[in-house]
Short mmCIF file of C-alpha atoms in Angstrom, two decimals:
data_model
loop_
_atom_site.label_atom_id
_atom_site.label_comp_id
_atom_site.label_asym_id
_atom_site.label_seq_id
_atom_site.Cartn_x
_atom_site.Cartn_y
_atom_site.Cartn_z
CA MET K 1 14.31 -1.70 -17.15
CA SER K 2 11.56 -3.34 -19.01
CA GLU K 3 12.04 -3.80 -22.60
CA ALA K 4 8.52 -2.98 -23.49
CA THR K 5 9.05 0.68 -23.60
CA ASN K 6 5.55 1.59 -24.89
CA LEU K 7 4.15 0.52 -21.58
CA PRO K 8 2.92 3.43 -19.36
CA LEU K 9 5.25 2.63 -16.44
CA ALA K 10 8.28 1.63 -18.61
CA GLY K 11 11.45 2.66 -17.02
CA ARG K 12 9.97 3.31 -13.73
CA VAL K 13 10.98 1.62 -10.37
CA ALA K 14 8.29 0.83 -7.79
CA ILE K 15 8.49 -0.29 -4.03
CA VAL K 16 5.37 -2.14 -2.71
CA THR K 17 5.44 -2.74 0.93
CA GLY K 18 3.55 -5.81 2.20
CA ALA K 19 3.41 -7.32 -1.09
CA ALA K 20 3.83 -11.08 -0.27
CA ARG K 21 0.09 -11.74 -0.73
CA ASN K 22 -3.44 -10.40 -1.54
CA ILE K 23 -3.80 -6.75 -2.57
CA GLY K 24 0.05 -6.09 -2.09
CA ARG K 25 0.92 -8.92 -4.62
CA ALA K 26 -1.74 -7.97 -7.19
CA ILE K 27 -0.46 -4.22 -7.14
CA ALA K 28 3.28 -5.50 -7.42
CA VAL K 29 2.42 -7.63 -10.46
CA GLU K 30 0.16 -5.06 -12.09
CA LEU K 31 2.70 -2.48 -11.96
CA GLY K 32 5.16 -4.92 -13.45
CA ARG K 33 2.68 -5.66 -16.14
CA GLN K 34 2.61 -1.94 -16.98
CA GLY K 35 6.33 -1.91 -17.28
CA ALA K 36 7.71 -0.91 -13.98
CA ASP K 37 10.49 -2.76 -12.22
CA VAL K 38 9.37 -3.77 -8.68
CA VAL K 39 10.88 -4.23 -5.07
CA VAL K 40 8.75 -6.49 -3.25
CA ASN K 41 8.64 -6.00 0.56
CA ALA K 42 7.64 -8.34 3.27
CA GLN K 43 8.54 -8.48 6.88
CA ARG K 44 8.95 -12.23 7.23
CA SER K 45 7.09 -13.94 4.48
CA ALA K 46 9.95 -14.88 2.25
CA ASP K 47 8.50 -17.70 0.34
CA GLU K 48 5.56 -15.72 -0.57
CA ALA K 49 7.31 -12.65 -1.42
CA GLU K 50 9.60 -14.71 -3.70
CA GLN K 51 6.49 -16.00 -5.24
CA THR K 52 5.26 -12.43 -5.91
CA ALA K 53 8.61 -11.57 -7.29
CA ALA K 54 8.31 -14.53 -9.82
CA LEU K 55 4.99 -13.21 -10.99
CA VAL K 56 6.54 -9.76 -11.71
CA THR K 57 9.03 -11.45 -13.69
CA GLN K 58 6.58 -13.43 -15.57
CA ALA K 59 4.67 -10.15 -16.23
CA GLY K 60 7.86 -8.93 -17.98
CA ALA K 61 9.56 -6.77 -15.46
CA ARG K 62 12.49 -7.03 -13.13
CA ALA K 63 11.83 -7.83 -9.34
CA ARG K 64 13.75 -7.97 -6.26
CA VAL K 65 12.77 -8.97 -2.87
CA HIS K 66 13.67 -7.19 0.45
CA LEU K 67 12.46 -8.41 3.77
CA ALA K 68 12.52 -5.68 6.23
CA ASP K 69 10.37 -4.36 9.25
CA ILE K 70 9.25 -0.97 7.86
CA SER K 71 7.90 0.18 11.33
CA SER K 72 11.57 0.83 12.21
CA PRO K 73 13.51 3.64 10.82
CA ASP K 74 16.52 1.27 9.86
CA GLY K 75 14.17 -1.38 8.39
CA ALA K 76 12.31 1.43 6.16
CA GLN K 77 15.81 2.96 5.37
CA SER K 78 17.22 -0.43 4.33
CA LEU K 79 14.26 -0.96 1.88
CA ILE K 80 14.76 2.10 0.16
CA ASP K 81 18.47 1.78 0.01
CA ALA K 82 18.12 -1.72 -1.47
CA ALA K 83 15.78 -0.50 -4.17
CA ALA K 84 18.16 2.43 -5.11
CA ALA K 85 21.05 0.01 -5.28
CA ALA K 86 19.38 -2.42 -7.33
CA PHE K 87 17.91 -0.19 -9.80
CA GLY K 88 19.32 3.17 -9.41
CA ARG K 89 16.10 5.11 -9.11
CA ILE K 90 12.80 5.22 -7.26
CA ASP K 91 9.65 6.50 -8.98
CA ILE K 92 6.91 4.87 -7.09
CA LEU K 93 6.10 3.83 -3.41
CA VAL K 94 3.02 2.06 -2.63
CA ASN K 95 2.44 1.93 1.23
CA ASN K 96 0.37 -1.13 1.52
CA ALA K 97 1.89 -3.03 4.63
CA ALA K 98 -0.65 -3.36 7.38
CA VAL K 99 -1.72 -5.40 10.48
CA ARG K 100 -5.43 -5.62 10.88
CA ARG K 101 -5.85 -7.64 14.05
CA GLU K 102 -9.32 -7.02 15.84
CA ALA K 103 -9.57 -6.24 19.52
CA ARG K 104 -12.41 -4.69 21.62
CA PHE K 105 -11.18 -1.36 23.01
CA ASP K 106 -11.20 -2.67 26.52
CA GLU K 107 -8.96 -5.32 25.79
CA LEU K 108 -6.84 -3.25 23.51
CA ASP K 109 -3.43 -2.89 25.18
CA TRP K 110 -0.31 -0.83 24.21
CA ARG K 111 1.57 -3.43 22.54
CA GLN K 112 -1.30 -4.31 20.11
CA TRP K 113 -1.91 -0.54 19.51
CA ARG K 114 1.66 0.06 18.68
CA GLU K 115 1.93 -3.21 16.54
CA VAL K 116 -0.79 -1.93 14.32
CA THR K 117 -0.11 1.83 14.26
CA GLY K 118 3.63 1.11 13.82
CA VAL K 119 3.17 -0.83 10.72
CA ILE K 120 0.25 1.09 8.96
CA LEU K 121 1.03 4.68 9.78
CA ASP K 122 4.63 4.92 11.13
CA GLY K 123 5.75 2.54 8.36
CA ALA K 124 4.22 4.67 5.70
CA TYR K 125 5.96 7.87 7.07
CA LEU K 126 9.24 6.19 7.43
CA CYS K 127 9.18 4.81 3.90
CA ALA K 128 8.03 8.09 2.41
CA HIS K 129 10.60 9.94 4.30
CA ALA K 130 13.43 7.74 3.16
CA ALA K 131 12.14 7.65 -0.46
CA ALA K 132 11.29 11.39 -0.90
CA PRO K 133 14.81 12.40 -2.29
CA TRP K 134 14.61 9.64 -4.93
CA LEU K 135 10.90 10.39 -5.78
CA ARG K 136 11.89 14.21 -6.24
CA ARG K 137 14.22 13.38 -8.79
CA SER K 138 11.84 11.27 -10.68
CA PRO K 139 10.13 12.86 -13.76
CA ALA K 140 6.83 11.34 -12.48
CA GLY K 141 7.16 10.40 -8.84
CA ALA K 142 4.11 9.05 -7.11
CA ILE K 143 3.04 7.69 -3.59
CA VAL K 144 0.00 5.65 -3.16
CA ASN K 145 -1.01 5.02 0.45
CA ILE K 146 -3.49 2.01 0.98
CA GLY K 147 -6.22 2.91 3.43
CA GLY K 148 -9.29 1.14 4.77
CA MET K 149 -13.09 1.42 4.51
CA SER K 150 -13.59 1.00 8.23
CA ALA K 151 -11.65 4.19 8.90
CA HIS K 152 -14.47 6.14 7.22
CA GLY K 153 -17.38 4.43 8.51
CA GLY K 154 -16.18 3.22 11.86
CA SER K 155 -16.36 -0.43 13.24
CA ALA K 156 -16.04 -2.26 16.59
CA GLY K 157 -12.85 -3.88 17.62
CA ARG K 158 -10.79 -1.81 15.38
CA ALA K 159 -9.93 1.42 16.99
CA HIS K 160 -6.22 1.00 16.46
CA VAL K 161 -6.66 0.07 12.66
CA ILE K 162 -9.13 2.86 12.03
CA ALA K 163 -6.83 5.42 13.79
CA ALA K 164 -3.95 4.37 11.56
CA LYS K 165 -5.73 4.14 8.48
CA MET K 166 -7.35 7.56 9.02
CA GLY K 167 -3.87 8.76 9.81
CA LEU K 168 -2.87 7.74 6.06
CA VAL K 169 -5.58 10.13 4.80
CA GLY K 170 -3.86 12.92 6.68
CA LEU K 171 -0.49 11.90 5.79
CA THR K 172 -1.44 11.74 2.21
CA ARG K 173 -2.82 15.27 2.24
CA GLY K 174 0.20 16.64 3.94
CA LEU K 175 2.62 14.89 1.49
CA ALA K 176 0.70 16.15 -1.43
CA HIS K 177 1.52 19.68 -0.31
CA ASP K 178 5.04 19.04 0.72
CA LEU K 179 6.14 17.19 -2.43
CA SER K 180 4.16 19.17 -5.06
CA ASP K 181 7.10 21.46 -5.84
CA ASP K 182 8.79 18.57 -7.52
CA GLY K 183 5.58 17.20 -9.24
CA VAL K 184 5.30 14.11 -6.88
CA THR K 185 1.69 13.05 -6.56
CA VAL K 186 0.24 11.44 -3.40
CA ASN K 187 -2.96 9.68 -3.07
CA CYS K 188 -4.87 7.33 -1.01
CA VAL K 189 -6.80 4.24 -2.35
CA VAL K 190 -9.28 2.83 0.22
CA PRO K 191 -10.29 -0.95 -0.58
CA GLY K 192 -13.46 -2.13 1.01
CA LEU K 193 -14.90 -5.63 1.06
CA ILE K 194 -12.15 -7.19 -1.03
CA ASP K 195 -11.96 -11.04 -1.24
CA THR K 196 -8.43 -11.76 0.20
CA ALA K 197 -6.84 -14.67 2.25
CA ARG K 198 -6.55 -13.82 5.75
CA GLY K 199 -4.15 -16.31 7.03
CA HIS K 200 -3.46 -14.66 10.55
CA SER K 201 -7.35 -14.25 11.46
CA ALA K 202 -8.68 -16.95 13.79
CA GLN K 203 -11.96 -15.60 12.83
CA GLY K 204 -11.78 -15.84 9.16
CA THR K 205 -13.83 -13.12 7.43
CA PRO K 206 -13.74 -9.97 9.75
CA ALA K 207 -17.03 -9.15 11.54
CA HIS K 208 -17.38 -5.66 10.06
CA HIS K 209 -17.40 -7.41 6.59
CA ALA K 210 -20.47 -9.67 7.40
CA ARG K 211 -22.22 -6.45 8.39
CA HIS K 212 -21.75 -4.68 4.96
CA THR K 213 -23.10 -5.42 1.50
CA THR K 214 -22.14 -3.60 -1.70
CA LEU K 215 -24.29 -1.90 -4.27
CA LEU K 216 -22.83 -4.22 -7.12
CA GLY K 217 -23.80 -7.37 -5.13
CA ARG K 218 -20.24 -8.75 -4.90
CA ARG K 219 -17.00 -8.59 -3.26
CA GLY K 220 -14.10 -6.93 -5.08
CA THR K 221 -10.94 -8.59 -6.13
CA PRO K 222 -7.15 -7.46 -5.50
CA GLN K 223 -6.87 -6.93 -9.09
CA GLU K 224 -9.45 -4.37 -9.08
CA VAL K 225 -7.59 -2.37 -6.41
CA ALA K 226 -4.28 -2.90 -8.26
CA ASP K 227 -5.88 -1.50 -11.36
CA LEU K 228 -6.64 1.91 -9.44
CA VAL K 229 -3.16 1.94 -7.95
CA ALA K 230 -1.59 1.60 -11.27
CA PHE K 231 -3.60 4.25 -12.84
CA LEU K 232 -2.68 6.62 -10.02
CA CYS K 233 1.16 5.95 -10.72
CA GLY K 234 0.77 6.24 -14.39
CA PRO K 235 0.99 9.28 -16.87
CA LYS K 236 -2.88 9.71 -17.13
CA ALA K 237 -3.17 10.64 -13.42
CA ARG K 238 -0.54 13.41 -13.09
CA TYR K 239 -3.14 15.97 -12.24
CA LEU K 240 -4.53 13.82 -9.31
CA THR K 241 -2.67 14.48 -5.98
CA GLY K 242 -3.93 14.60 -2.37
CA GLN K 243 -7.04 12.65 -2.99
CA THR K 244 -8.64 9.65 -1.21
CA MET K 245 -10.31 7.27 -3.65
CA HIS K 246 -12.62 4.48 -2.62
CA ALA K 247 -12.88 1.02 -4.31
CA ASN K 248 -15.75 -0.78 -2.52
CA GLY K 249 -18.67 -1.56 -4.90
CA GLY K 250 -20.64 1.02 -3.27
CA ALA K 251 -20.56 -0.35 0.19
CA TYR K 252 -19.48 3.15 1.46
CA LEU K 253 -20.29 6.28 -0.44
CA GLY K 254 -17.67 8.72 0.77
#
């Protein structure tokens, strides 16, 4: 538990999936900065996940790394079990893990469809399902699902990503109802046009990014997304649940 008990998330334990880099890393570090101990999840990126954990520790919180494929029931359960074993409680779940490969629909096969929807949507369901008993026990349980702007405005070559990310909106609304009796809040944050490193993309910046501009005239930063997520996990957001909140500089007005 963080020693700085005046911090808004002091004493809380958070799990962030897909936290090895970019937005997931920024979220993990910000939650740690605000007092939460953090379990950093990645599927295979062990070195980068350890770097994230080191940054959480530097921010003043405890951190653990747990590698798991959260698209499988066993993998998701192992993540939740590891967090509970390490810290004895779970208060916050951030479903950030995603695969965002682009493919024209005529070339989109079943394997590609399942790879994307399995991580984004199935993974969020599996982690939430496994974490729900712990979140219900928390005095301030919170789930934040990380959506995607293209799910709301549409985009070519991303039918699988769009379907999965829009599915998160529905999952958010359903869970907000189902977990409300125990005071667990469930919200969806939708980043758009955020400057991130996309190491797995042969094309670099996605084509749909190049076609959009923001009202503010710049791209957003992972930190700006992390700030919103941390707010939704904190004590000043306990009356917010079932909501979809966009962070895109005005690129999409939803």
